[in-house]
CSV table of C-alpha atoms and ligand atoms in Angstrom, one decimal:
chain,number,residue,atom,x,y,z
A,60,UNK,CA,252.9,105.8,61.3
A,61,UNK,CA,255.1,104.0,64.1
A,62,UNK,CA,253.5,101.7,65.5
A,63,UNK,CA,254.4,98.9,68.2
A,64,UNK,CA,252.5,95.6,68.9
A,65,UNK,CA,253.3,94.1,72.3
A,66,UNK,CA,252.8,90.4,72.1
A,67,UNK,CA,253.8,88.8,68.8
A,68,UNK,CA,251.7,85.7,69.0
A,69,UNK,CA,248.6,84.6,66.5
A,70,UNK,CA,247.1,88.4,66.9
A,71,UNK,CA,250.2,90.5,67.4
A,72,UNK,CA,252.0,88.8,64.7
A,73,UNK,CA,249.4,88.4,62.2
A,74,UNK,CA,248.4,92.6,62.9
A,75,UNK,CA,252.3,93.5,63.0
A,76,UNK,CA,252.9,92.2,59.8
A,77,UNK,CA,249.5,93.5,57.8
A,78,UNK,CA,250.0,96.9,59.8
A,79,UNK,CA,253.6,96.8,58.0
A,80,UNK,CA,251.7,95.6,54.4
A,81,UNK,CA,250.1,98.9,54.2
A,82,UNK,CA,253.1,100.9,54.9
A,83,UNK,CA,253.3,101.5,58.8
A,84,UNK,CA,256.2,101.3,60.5
A,85,UNK,CA,255.9,98.4,62.9
A,86,UNK,CA,258.0,96.7,66.0
A,87,UNK,CA,257.0,93.8,67.1
A,88,UNK,CA,257.6,93.1,71.1
A,89,UNK,CA,257.6,89.6,72.7
A,90,UNK,CA,259.1,88.6,76.0
A,91,UNK,CA,259.9,85.1,74.7
A,92,UNK,CA,263.4,85.5,73.5
A,93,UNK,CA,263.7,82.3,71.8
A,94,UNK,CA,260.5,83.7,69.6
A,95,UNK,CA,262.0,87.1,69.2
A,96,UNK,CA,265.3,84.9,67.8
A,97,UNK,CA,263.4,82.9,65.4
A,98,UNK,CA,261.4,85.8,64.1
A,99,UNK,CA,264.7,87.8,63.8
A,100,UNK,CA,266.8,85.1,61.8
A,101,UNK,CA,263.9,84.4,59.4
A,102,UNK,CA,261.7,82.0,61.0
A,103,UNK,CA,258.3,81.8,62.2
A,104,UNK,CA,256.7,80.8,65.2
A,105,UNK,CA,253.5,79.6,63.7
A,106,UNK,CA,251.3,78.3,60.7
A,107,UNK,CA,249.3,80.9,59.4
A,108,UNK,CA,248.2,80.9,55.5
A,109,UNK,CA,250.1,83.8,53.7
A,110,UNK,CA,251.9,85.2,56.7
A,111,UNK,CA,254.6,84.1,56.2
A,112,UNK,CA,256.2,85.8,53.0
A,113,UNK,CA,254.3,88.9,54.4
A,114,UNK,CA,256.7,88.8,57.7
A,115,UNK,CA,259.9,87.8,55.4
A,116,UNK,CA,259.2,90.9,52.9
A,117,UNK,CA,258.5,93.3,55.4
A,118,UNK,CA,261.4,92.0,58.0
A,119,UNK,CA,263.7,92.4,55.2
A,120,UNK,CA,262.3,95.9,54.3
A,121,UNK,CA,263.1,97.1,57.4
A,122,UNK,CA,258.9,97.6,57.8
A,123,UNK,CA,258.8,95.1,61.0
A,124,UNK,CA,261.3,94.7,63.4
A,125,UNK,CA,260.9,92.3,66.6
A,126,UNK,CA,262.8,92.7,69.8
A,127,UNK,CA,262.3,91.7,73.6
A,128,UNK,CA,262.3,95.2,74.7
A,129,UNK,CA,259.3,97.1,75.6
A,130,UNK,CA,261.0,100.2,76.5
A,131,UNK,CA,262.7,100.3,73.0
A,132,UNK,CA,258.8,99.5,71.4
A,133,UNK,CA,257.4,102.5,73.6
A,134,UNK,CA,260.3,104.8,72.7
A,135,UNK,CA,259.9,104.8,69.4
A,136,UNK,CA,256.6,104.5,68.5
A,137,UNK,CA,253.6,106.9,69.1
A,138,UNK,CA,251.1,104.1,69.0
A,139,UNK,CA,251.4,101.1,71.7
A,140,UNK,CA,248.8,98.1,70.6
A,141,UNK,CA,249.0,95.1,73.4
A,142,UNK,CA,248.1,91.7,72.2
A,143,UNK,CA,249.4,89.9,75.2
A,144,UNK,CA,247.4,86.4,76.3
A,145,UNK,CA,244.3,87.0,78.6
A,146,UNK,CA,243.7,83.2,79.7
A,147,UNK,CA,240.8,81.8,81.9
A,148,UNK,CA,241.5,81.5,85.4
A,149,UNK,CA,240.4,78.2,87.0
A,150,UNK,CA,237.1,79.7,87.8
A,151,UNK,CA,236.4,81.1,84.6
A,152,UNK,CA,237.2,84.8,84.9
A,153,UNK,CA,240.0,86.2,83.2
A,154,UNK,CA,243.6,86.2,84.1
A,155,UNK,CA,244.3,89.9,83.7
A,156,UNK,CA,248.2,89.6,84.7
A,157,UNK,CA,249.3,90.0,81.6
A,158,UNK,CA,247.9,93.2,80.8
A,159,UNK,CA,248.4,95.0,84.1
A,160,UNK,CA,251.9,93.5,83.8
A,161,UNK,CA,252.6,95.4,80.0
A,162,UNK,CA,250.9,98.4,81.4
A,163,UNK,CA,253.1,99.0,83.8
A,164,UNK,CA,256.2,98.2,81.8
A,165,UNK,CA,254.4,100.8,78.6
A,166,UNK,CA,254.0,103.2,81.9
A,167,UNK,CA,257.9,103.0,83.1
A,168,UNK,CA,259.0,103.5,79.6
A,169,UNK,CA,256.8,106.6,78.5
A,170,UNK,CA,258.3,110.0,78.2
A,171,UNK,CA,256.0,111.5,76.3
A,172,UNK,CA,252.3,111.3,74.5
A,173,UNK,CA,251.5,107.8,73.5
A,174,UNK,CA,248.3,106.1,72.7
A,175,UNK,CA,247.8,103.0,74.2
A,176,UNK,CA,245.7,100.4,72.6
A,177,UNK,CA,244.4,97.2,73.9
A,178,UNK,CA,243.8,94.5,71.2
A,179,UNK,CA,243.5,91.5,73.9
A,180,UNK,CA,240.6,90.3,74.2
A,181,UNK,CA,239.2,92.1,78.0
A,182,UNK,CA,236.5,92.0,80.4
A,183,UNK,CA,234.3,95.4,80.4
A,184,UNK,CA,236.6,98.2,82.2
A,185,UNK,CA,239.7,96.9,81.4
A,186,UNK,CA,240.6,99.8,79.6
A,187,UNK,CA,240.0,102.3,82.9
A,188,UNK,CA,241.8,99.9,85.0
A,189,UNK,CA,244.9,100.1,82.6
A,190,UNK,CA,244.7,104.0,82.2
A,191,UNK,CA,244.5,103.9,86.2
A,192,UNK,CA,247.9,101.7,86.0
A,193,UNK,CA,249.8,103.7,83.6
A,194,UNK,CA,248.6,106.8,85.4
A,195,UNK,CA,249.8,105.5,88.7
A,196,UNK,CA,253.5,103.5,87.5
A,197,UNK,CA,254.3,106.5,84.8
A,198,UNK,CA,257.0,108.6,86.5
A,199,UNK,CA,257.7,111.4,83.6
A,200,UNK,CA,253.7,112.1,84.4
A,201,UNK,CA,253.2,112.5,80.7
A,202,UNK,CA,249.9,112.6,78.9
A,203,UNK,CA,248.4,109.1,77.4
A,204,UNK,CA,245.1,108.0,76.0
A,205,UNK,CA,243.8,104.1,76.2
A,206,UNK,CA,241.8,103.1,73.3
A,207,UNK,CA,240.0,99.4,73.2
A,208,UNK,CA,240.6,98.1,69.8
A,209,UNK,CA,239.2,94.7,70.2
A,210,UNK,CA,240.6,92.1,67.2
A,211,UNK,CA,237.8,89.5,65.7
A,212,UNK,CA,240.6,87.7,62.9
A,213,UNK,CA,239.9,84.0,63.0
A,214,UNK,CA,242.4,81.9,63.2
A,215,UNK,CA,243.6,80.1,59.5
A,216,UNK,CA,242.0,83.1,58.1
A,217,UNK,CA,243.9,85.9,59.8
A,218,UNK,CA,245.5,87.5,57.1
A,219,UNK,CA,242.8,87.8,54.9
A,220,UNK,CA,240.4,88.8,58.0
A,221,UNK,CA,243.3,91.8,59.3
A,222,UNK,CA,243.2,93.2,55.6
A,223,UNK,CA,239.7,93.0,54.9
A,224,UNK,CA,237.6,93.4,58.2
A,225,UNK,CA,234.2,93.5,58.5
A,226,UNK,CA,234.6,96.1,60.9
A,227,UNK,CA,236.9,98.2,62.9
A,228,UNK,CA,235.6,98.6,66.5
A,229,UNK,CA,237.6,101.8,68.0
A,230,UNK,CA,236.7,102.1,71.9
A,231,UNK,CA,237.8,105.6,73.3
A,232,UNK,CA,237.6,107.5,76.5
A,233,UNK,CA,238.1,110.8,74.8
A,234,UNK,CA,238.0,112.2,71.0
A,235,UNK,CA,241.9,112.8,71.1
A,236,UNK,CA,243.0,109.4,69.7
A,237,UNK,CA,240.3,108.9,67.4
A,238,UNK,CA,242.1,110.6,64.6
A,239,UNK,CA,245.1,108.9,65.1
A,240,UNK,CA,243.4,105.7,65.1
A,241,UNK,CA,241.5,106.3,61.8
A,242,UNK,CA,244.7,106.8,60.1
A,243,UNK,CA,246.1,103.7,61.2
A,244,UNK,CA,243.3,101.7,59.9
A,245,UNK,CA,242.2,103.8,57.0
A,246,UNK,CA,244.5,101.5,54.4
A,247,UNK,CA,242.0,98.9,55.2
A,248,UNK,CA,239.1,100.6,54.0
A,249,UNK,CA,236.8,99.1,56.5
A,250,UNK,CA,233.6,100.5,58.1
A,251,UNK,CA,234.8,102.1,61.6
A,252,UNK,CA,232.9,102.3,64.1
A,253,UNK,CA,233.7,104.7,67.1
A,254,UNK,CA,232.3,103.5,70.5
A,255,UNK,CA,232.7,104.6,74.3
A,256,UNK,CA,235.9,102.2,75.3
A,257,UNK,CA,233.0,99.9,77.8
A,258,UNK,CA,231.2,99.0,74.6
A,259,UNK,CA,234.0,98.1,72.4
A,260,UNK,CA,235.1,95.7,75.1
A,261,UNK,CA,231.7,94.5,75.5
A,262,UNK,CA,231.3,93.9,71.8
A,263,UNK,CA,233.9,91.7,71.3
A,264,UNK,CA,232.8,89.5,74.1
A,265,UNK,CA,229.1,89.6,73.3
A,266,UNK,CA,230.3,88.7,69.4
A,267,UNK,CA,232.1,85.6,70.3
A,268,UNK,CA,229.5,84.3,72.7
A,269,UNK,CA,226.9,84.6,70.0
A,270,UNK,CA,229.1,82.9,67.7
A,271,UNK,CA,229.7,80.0,70.1
A,272,UNK,CA,225.7,80.1,70.7
A,273,UNK,CA,225.5,79.6,67.0
A,274,UNK,CA,227.3,76.7,66.9
A,275,UNK,CA,225.8,74.9,69.9
A,276,UNK,CA,222.5,75.9,68.6
A,277,UNK,CA,222.8,73.9,65.1
A,278,UNK,CA,224.5,71.2,67.5
A,279,UNK,CA,221.4,70.9,69.3
A,280,UNK,CA,219.5,70.6,66.3
A,281,UNK,CA,221.6,67.7,65.2
A,282,UNK,CA,220.7,65.8,68.3
A,283,UNK,CA,217.1,66.4,67.2
A,284,UNK,CA,218.0,65.4,63.6
A,285,UNK,CA,219.7,62.3,64.4
A,286,UNK,CA,216.6,61.2,66.6
A,287,UNK,CA,214.2,62.2,64.0
A,288,UNK,CA,216.0,60.7,60.6
A,289,UNK,CA,216.5,64.0,59.5
A,290,UNK,CA,219.8,65.4,57.9
A,291,UNK,CA,221.2,68.3,59.8
A,292,UNK,CA,223.1,70.0,56.6
A,293,UNK,CA,219.5,70.3,54.6
A,294,UNK,CA,218.2,71.9,57.9
A,295,UNK,CA,221.3,74.2,58.5
A,296,UNK,CA,221.0,75.0,54.8
A,297,UNK,CA,217.2,75.8,54.5
A,298,UNK,CA,217.3,78.1,58.0
A,299,UNK,CA,220.8,79.6,56.5
A,300,UNK,CA,219.0,80.8,53.3
A,301,UNK,CA,217.2,83.3,55.7
A,302,UNK,CA,219.4,86.5,55.8
A,303,UNK,CA,218.3,87.3,59.3
A,304,UNK,CA,219.8,83.8,60.0
A,305,UNK,CA,222.7,83.5,57.4
A,306,UNK,CA,224.3,80.1,56.4
A,307,UNK,CA,227.7,80.4,58.5
A,308,UNK,CA,228.4,78.8,61.9
A,309,UNK,CA,225.8,76.7,61.6
A,310,UNK,CA,228.1,73.2,60.7
A,311,UNK,CA,227.0,70.9,63.4
A,312,UNK,CA,230.3,69.1,64.7
A,313,UNK,CA,231.9,67.5,67.7
A,314,UNK,CA,232.0,71.3,69.3
A,315,UNK,CA,233.7,74.1,69.2
A,316,UNK,CA,237.2,74.5,71.2
A,317,UNK,CA,240.4,76.8,70.4
A,318,UNK,CA,241.8,79.7,72.6
A,319,UNK,CA,238.8,81.8,72.3
A,320,UNK,CA,235.5,80.5,72.4
A,321,UNK,CA,235.5,78.8,75.6
A,322,UNK,CA,237.5,81.0,77.3
A,323,UNK,CA,235.6,84.1,76.3
A,324,UNK,CA,231.7,82.6,77.0
A,325,UNK,CA,233.6,81.6,80.3
A,326,UNK,CA,234.7,85.3,81.0
A,327,UNK,CA,231.5,86.8,79.8
A,328,UNK,CA,229.4,84.7,82.0
A,329,UNK,CA,231.6,85.8,85.2
A,330,UNK,CA,231.2,89.3,83.6
A,331,UNK,CA,227.6,89.1,83.5
A,332,UNK,CA,227.4,87.5,87.0
A,333,UNK,CA,229.6,90.5,88.5
A,334,UNK,CA,227.2,92.8,87.5
A,335,UNK,CA,224.1,90.4,88.5
A,336,UNK,CA,222.8,88.9,85.8
A,337,UNK,CA,222.8,85.3,85.2
A,338,UNK,CA,223.5,84.4,81.7
A,339,UNK,CA,221.9,81.4,81.6
A,340,UNK,CA,221.3,81.2,78.3
A,341,UNK,CA,225.6,81.0,77.9
A,342,UNK,CA,225.8,78.4,80.3
A,343,UNK,CA,223.5,76.2,78.1
A,344,UNK,CA,225.5,77.0,75.4
A,345,UNK,CA,228.7,75.3,77.3
A,346,UNK,CA,226.6,72.6,78.1
A,347,UNK,CA,225.6,71.4,74.5
A,348,UNK,CA,229.2,72.2,73.6
A,349,UNK,CA,230.5,69.5,76.4
A,350,UNK,CA,227.4,66.8,75.7
A,351,UNK,CA,228.2,67.1,71.8
A,352,UNK,CA,231.7,65.5,72.2
A,353,UNK,CA,230.4,63.3,75.0
A,354,UNK,CA,227.8,62.0,72.5
A,355,UNK,CA,230.8,61.6,69.9
A,356,UNK,CA,233.0,59.5,72.1
A,357,UNK,CA,229.8,57.6,73.1
A,358,UNK,CA,229.0,56.9,69.3
A,359,UNK,CA,232.6,55.3,68.6
A,360,UNK,CA,232.4,53.0,72.0
A,361,UNK,CA,229.5,52.3,71.5
A,362,UNK,CA,229.9,50.7,68.0
A,363,UNK,CA,233.5,49.5,69.2
A,364,UNK,CA,232.7,48.5,72.5
A,365,UNK,CA,235.7,48.3,74.2
A,366,UNK,CA,238.9,50.4,73.1
A,367,UNK,CA,241.3,48.8,75.4
A,368,UNK,CA,244.2,47.6,72.8
A,369,UNK,CA,242.3,48.8,70.0
A,370,UNK,CA,244.4,51.0,67.3
A,371,UNK,CA,242.5,54.1,66.2
A,372,UNK,CA,243.5,56.6,63.2
A,373,UNK,CA,242.7,60.4,63.8
A,374,UNK,CA,242.9,62.8,61.1
A,375,UNK,CA,243.2,66.1,62.2
A,376,UNK,CA,244.7,67.6,65.8
A,377,UNK,CA,244.3,71.4,64.7
A,378,UNK,CA,240.9,73.4,66.7
A,379,UNK,CA,239.9,74.0,63.3
A,380,UNK,CA,241.5,74.0,59.9
A,381,UNK,CA,244.0,76.1,58.0
A,382,UNK,CA,246.2,76.2,61.6
A,383,UNK,CA,248.5,74.4,63.6
A,384,UNK,CA,246.9,76.0,67.1
A,385,UNK,CA,246.2,73.0,69.2
A,386,UNK,CA,244.9,75.1,72.0
A,387,UNK,CA,241.8,73.7,73.9
A,388,UNK,CA,241.2,71.6,70.2
A,389,UNK,CA,238.3,69.2,70.3
A,390,UNK,CA,240.5,67.1,68.1
A,391,UNK,CA,243.1,66.5,71.1
A,392,UNK,CA,240.4,66.7,73.8
A,393,UNK,CA,238.7,63.4,71.8
A,394,UNK,CA,242.4,62.1,71.5
A,395,UNK,CA,242.9,62.0,75.1
A,396,UNK,CA,239.5,60.6,75.8
A,397,UNK,CA,240.3,57.6,73.6
A,398,UNK,CA,243.9,57.2,74.9
A,399,UNK,CA,242.2,57.4,78.6
A,400,UNK,CA,239.7,54.4,77.2
A,401,UNK,CA,242.7,52.2,76.4
A,402,UNK,CA,243.3,52.9,72.4
A,403,UNK,CA,246.7,53.4,71.1
A,404,UNK,CA,246.4,56.2,68.3
A,405,UNK,CA,247.8,56.9,64.8
A,406,UNK,CA,247.4,60.6,64.1
A,407,UNK,CA,247.9,63.0,61.2
A,408,UNK,CA,247.0,66.7,61.0
A,409,UNK,CA,248.8,69.0,57.7
A,410,UNK,CA,250.2,71.5,60.3
A,411,UNK,CA,249.8,70.7,63.8
A,412,UNK,CA,251.8,67.8,64.7
A,413,UNK,CA,255.0,69.4,66.1
A,414,UNK,CA,252.6,71.2,68.6
A,415,UNK,CA,250.8,68.0,69.1
A,416,UNK,CA,253.6,65.8,70.1
A,417,UNK,CA,254.0,67.4,73.3
A,418,UNK,CA,250.4,67.1,75.0
A,419,UNK,CA,250.2,63.4,73.1
A,420,UNK,CA,253.4,61.9,73.0
A,421,UNK,CA,252.6,58.4,72.7
A,422,UNK,CA,250.9,58.6,69.5
A,423,UNK,CA,252.0,57.4,66.6
A,424,UNK,CA,252.5,60.6,64.2
A,425,UNK,CA,251.8,59.8,60.3
A,426,UNK,CA,253.0,61.6,58.0
A,427,UNK,CA,251.0,60.7,54.9
A,428,UNK,CA,247.2,61.1,55.7
A,429,UNK,CA,246.3,57.6,53.6
A,430,UNK,CA,248.6,55.5,55.3
A,431,UNK,CA,246.5,56.9,59.0
A,432,UNK,CA,244.1,54.0,58.4
A,433,UNK,CA,246.5,50.8,58.3
A,434,UNK,CA,245.6,48.6,60.9
A,435,UNK,CA,243.2,50.4,62.7
A,436,UNK,CA,239.9,49.4,63.9
A,437,UNK,CA,238.3,52.4,63.0
A,438,UNK,CA,239.3,56.2,61.7
A,439,UNK,CA,238.1,59.3,62.9
A,440,UNK,CA,237.7,62.6,61.4
A,441,UNK,CA,238.6,65.2,64.1
A,442,UNK,CA,239.2,68.7,62.0
A,443,UNK,CA,237.5,69.7,58.7
A,444,UNK,CA,241.0,70.2,56.7
A,445,UNK,CA,239.6,70.7,53.3
A,446,UNK,CA,242.4,68.3,52.0
A,447,UNK,CA,240.7,65.3,54.3
A,448,UNK,CA,238.0,65.5,51.9
A,449,UNK,CA,240.6,64.3,48.9
A,450,UNK,CA,240.9,61.0,51.1
A,451,UNK,CA,241.6,58.0,49.4
A,452,UNK,CA,238.4,56.1,50.8
A,453,UNK,CA,239.1,52.8,49.1
A,454,UNK,CA,242.8,53.0,50.7
A,455,UNK,CA,241.4,53.7,54.2
A,456,UNK,CA,238.4,50.7,53.3
A,457,UNK,CA,241.4,48.3,52.7
A,458,UNK,CA,243.6,49.3,55.6
A,459,UNK,CA,240.9,49.1,58.1
A,460,UNK,CA,240.5,45.7,59.9
A,461,UNK,CA,236.8,46.8,59.7
A,462,UNK,CA,235.7,49.9,57.2
A,463,UNK,CA,234.7,51.9,60.2
A,464,UNK,CA,234.6,55.9,59.9
A,465,UNK,CA,233.3,58.3,62.7
A,466,UNK,CA,233.1,61.7,60.9
A,467,UNK,CA,233.1,64.1,63.6
A,468,UNK,CA,233.0,67.0,60.9
A,469,UNK,CA,230.5,66.0,58.7
A,470,UNK,CA,232.9,66.1,55.4
A,471,UNK,CA,231.4,63.1,53.2
A,472,UNK,CA,228.1,62.1,52.1
A,473,UNK,CA,226.7,59.2,54.3
A,474,UNK,CA,224.8,57.4,51.0
A,475,UNK,CA,228.3,57.6,48.9
A,476,UNK,CA,230.2,56.5,52.2
A,477,UNK,CA,227.7,53.5,52.5
A,478,UNK,CA,227.7,52.3,49.0
A,479,UNK,CA,231.5,52.4,49.2
A,480,UNK,CA,231.2,50.0,51.9
A,481,UNK,CA,231.9,51.8,54.9
A,482,UNK,CA,230.3,51.8,58.1
A,483,UNK,CA,230.0,55.6,58.5
A,484,UNK,CA,228.8,57.6,61.7
A,485,UNK,CA,228.3,61.4,61.5
A,486,UNK,CA,226.6,64.1,63.1
A,487,UNK,CA,222.8,65.0,62.9
A,488,UNK,CA,222.7,62.8,59.4
B,234,NAD,N1,243.8,83.7,68.7
B,234,NAD,C1,243.1,84.1,68.4
B,234,NAD,O1,242.2,84.0,67.3
B,234,NAD,C2,242.6,85.6,68.6
B,234,NAD,C3,241.6,86.4,68.0
B,234,NAD,C4,241.0,87.5,68.6
B,234,NAD,C5,241.3,88.2,69.7
B,234,NAD,N2,242.2,87.2,70.3
B,234,NAD,C6,243.1,87.4,72.0
B,234,NAD,O2,244.1,88.3,71.4
B,234,NAD,C7,245.1,88.3,73.0
B,234,NAD,C8,246.3,87.1,72.3
B,234,NAD,O3,246.2,86.1,71.9
B,234,NAD,P1,246.9,85.4,71.0
B,234,NAD,O4,246.2,84.4,70.2
B,234,NAD,O5,247.6,86.0,69.9
B,234,NAD,O6,247.9,84.6,72.1
B,234,NAD,P2,249.0,84.0,71.9
B,234,NAD,O7,249.9,83.3,73.0
B,234,NAD,O8,249.5,83.4,70.6
B,234,NAD,O9,250.8,85.4,71.7
B,234,NAD,C9,250.5,86.2,72.9
B,234,NAD,C10,251.9,86.2,72.9
B,234,NAD,O10,252.2,87.5,74.1
B,234,NAD,C11,253.5,87.3,74.6
B,234,NAD,N3,253.5,87.8,76.0
B,234,NAD,C12,253.1,87.6,77.4
B,234,NAD,N4,253.2,88.7,78.2
B,234,NAD,C13,254.3,89.5,77.6
B,234,NAD,C14,254.8,90.7,77.8
B,234,NAD,N5,254.8,90.7,79.0
B,234,NAD,N6,255.6,91.2,77.2
B,234,NAD,C15,255.8,91.4,75.9
B,234,NAD,N7,255.4,89.9,75.3
B,234,NAD,C16,254.4,89.1,76.2
B,234,NAD,C17,253.8,85.6,74.7
B,234,NAD,O11,255.2,85.5,74.7
B,234,NAD,C18,253.1,85.3,73.3
B,234,NAD,O12,253.9,85.2,72.4
B,234,NAD,C19,244.0,86.9,73.6
B,234,NAD,O13,243.2,88.2,74.8
B,234,NAD,C20,243.1,86.5,72.5
B,234,NAD,O14,241.7,86.3,73.4
B,234,NAD,C21,242.8,86.0,69.9
């Protein structure tokens, strides 16, 4: 099918590449001319495992094209996906100005029936607003349908998630676009759920908020574990073997971050507020998350005492493993807190250093994770990159002025670390 995706970011680019992979003709639109130019020239603006090869392959075959013209995308496709940002406003509600602008641009370019699909994460009832806007701004007065098709990909695993989704949610206002939507997704051989549009929009916010809740739950349990002398990993393992609970998202850590969970949680609380429900449960999830970071910083300060003029090595800057995304990264938040306390940082991340430089300009960026500890008063693990498990611990211990390691991701075994001579502080163990 001929598909256009407006917004070529983490969601739009991966979706575009995966749609091309299954044989659709895809146009990716972005209003960032530098990004479009980079993609047209064979470059790639983000790191996502497997993405670069896919983009290169389909750009070469012509199945995937890039433009900064929304009008061109609308004209040449039957189905238009919207994948632009939906950031938080200061009060926690969603800034829908990107969606509204794109709706107007699509409307202005429409000359025949189109299906307009919202893939961005939006508050319930946004689909109705998009439909109203298109109707108002479409001079040609052609027919169209608005569909909600929320995206559930995880950064760092996005290609795999897109190619093999747990489910595809299609929210509609009429049955007319259902056949086309099913045809688009048929090659992915995933269960397809067709709902009304409001339910589809709610599914996304309810899912992300639930996952954040699960993380905060185990983080709260980790506090109990520390106080009671238990091990949160053993507790999580024992809980997770119950199929009703499941073992995923039960890793105690310094908290969740990224461009989705914090903003989607705030949005869901605000959406509930607007319909007259006080979603206190989710407010508690937020509180637990920020307290978790406070507690981790306190552990560092309690151990090192004054941080002024101390040198701290930090492994990990991305908000999670396998990505270069540093938006709302707990690792960056941690670094900023350490800097505020007066510490100088030596940092390393396998993929996120370029993006971090703009936010942490004064840190020393080290190209080899095994050199980070050199001359530091302590080493901190802030992101759960798999490769950090292969850190040369012997070298790190010798490089540190005193062998202190704070592990915000529970990558090592406390007993082993002690045996190796480290003062090792992790989460809930
Ligand atoms: N990143 C994720 O893991 C993820 C997962 C699921 C859902 N989502 C949701 O998907 C949406 C997009 O997220 P993202 O992480 O891909 O954002 P992003 O910031 O990576 O990408 C958005 C892109 O849209 C472009 N853009 C903005 N306005 C435009 C316009 N008027 N015309 C054309 N392009 C425009 C930007 O230049 C940018 O390249 C958000 O609603 C987000 O909540 C994100």
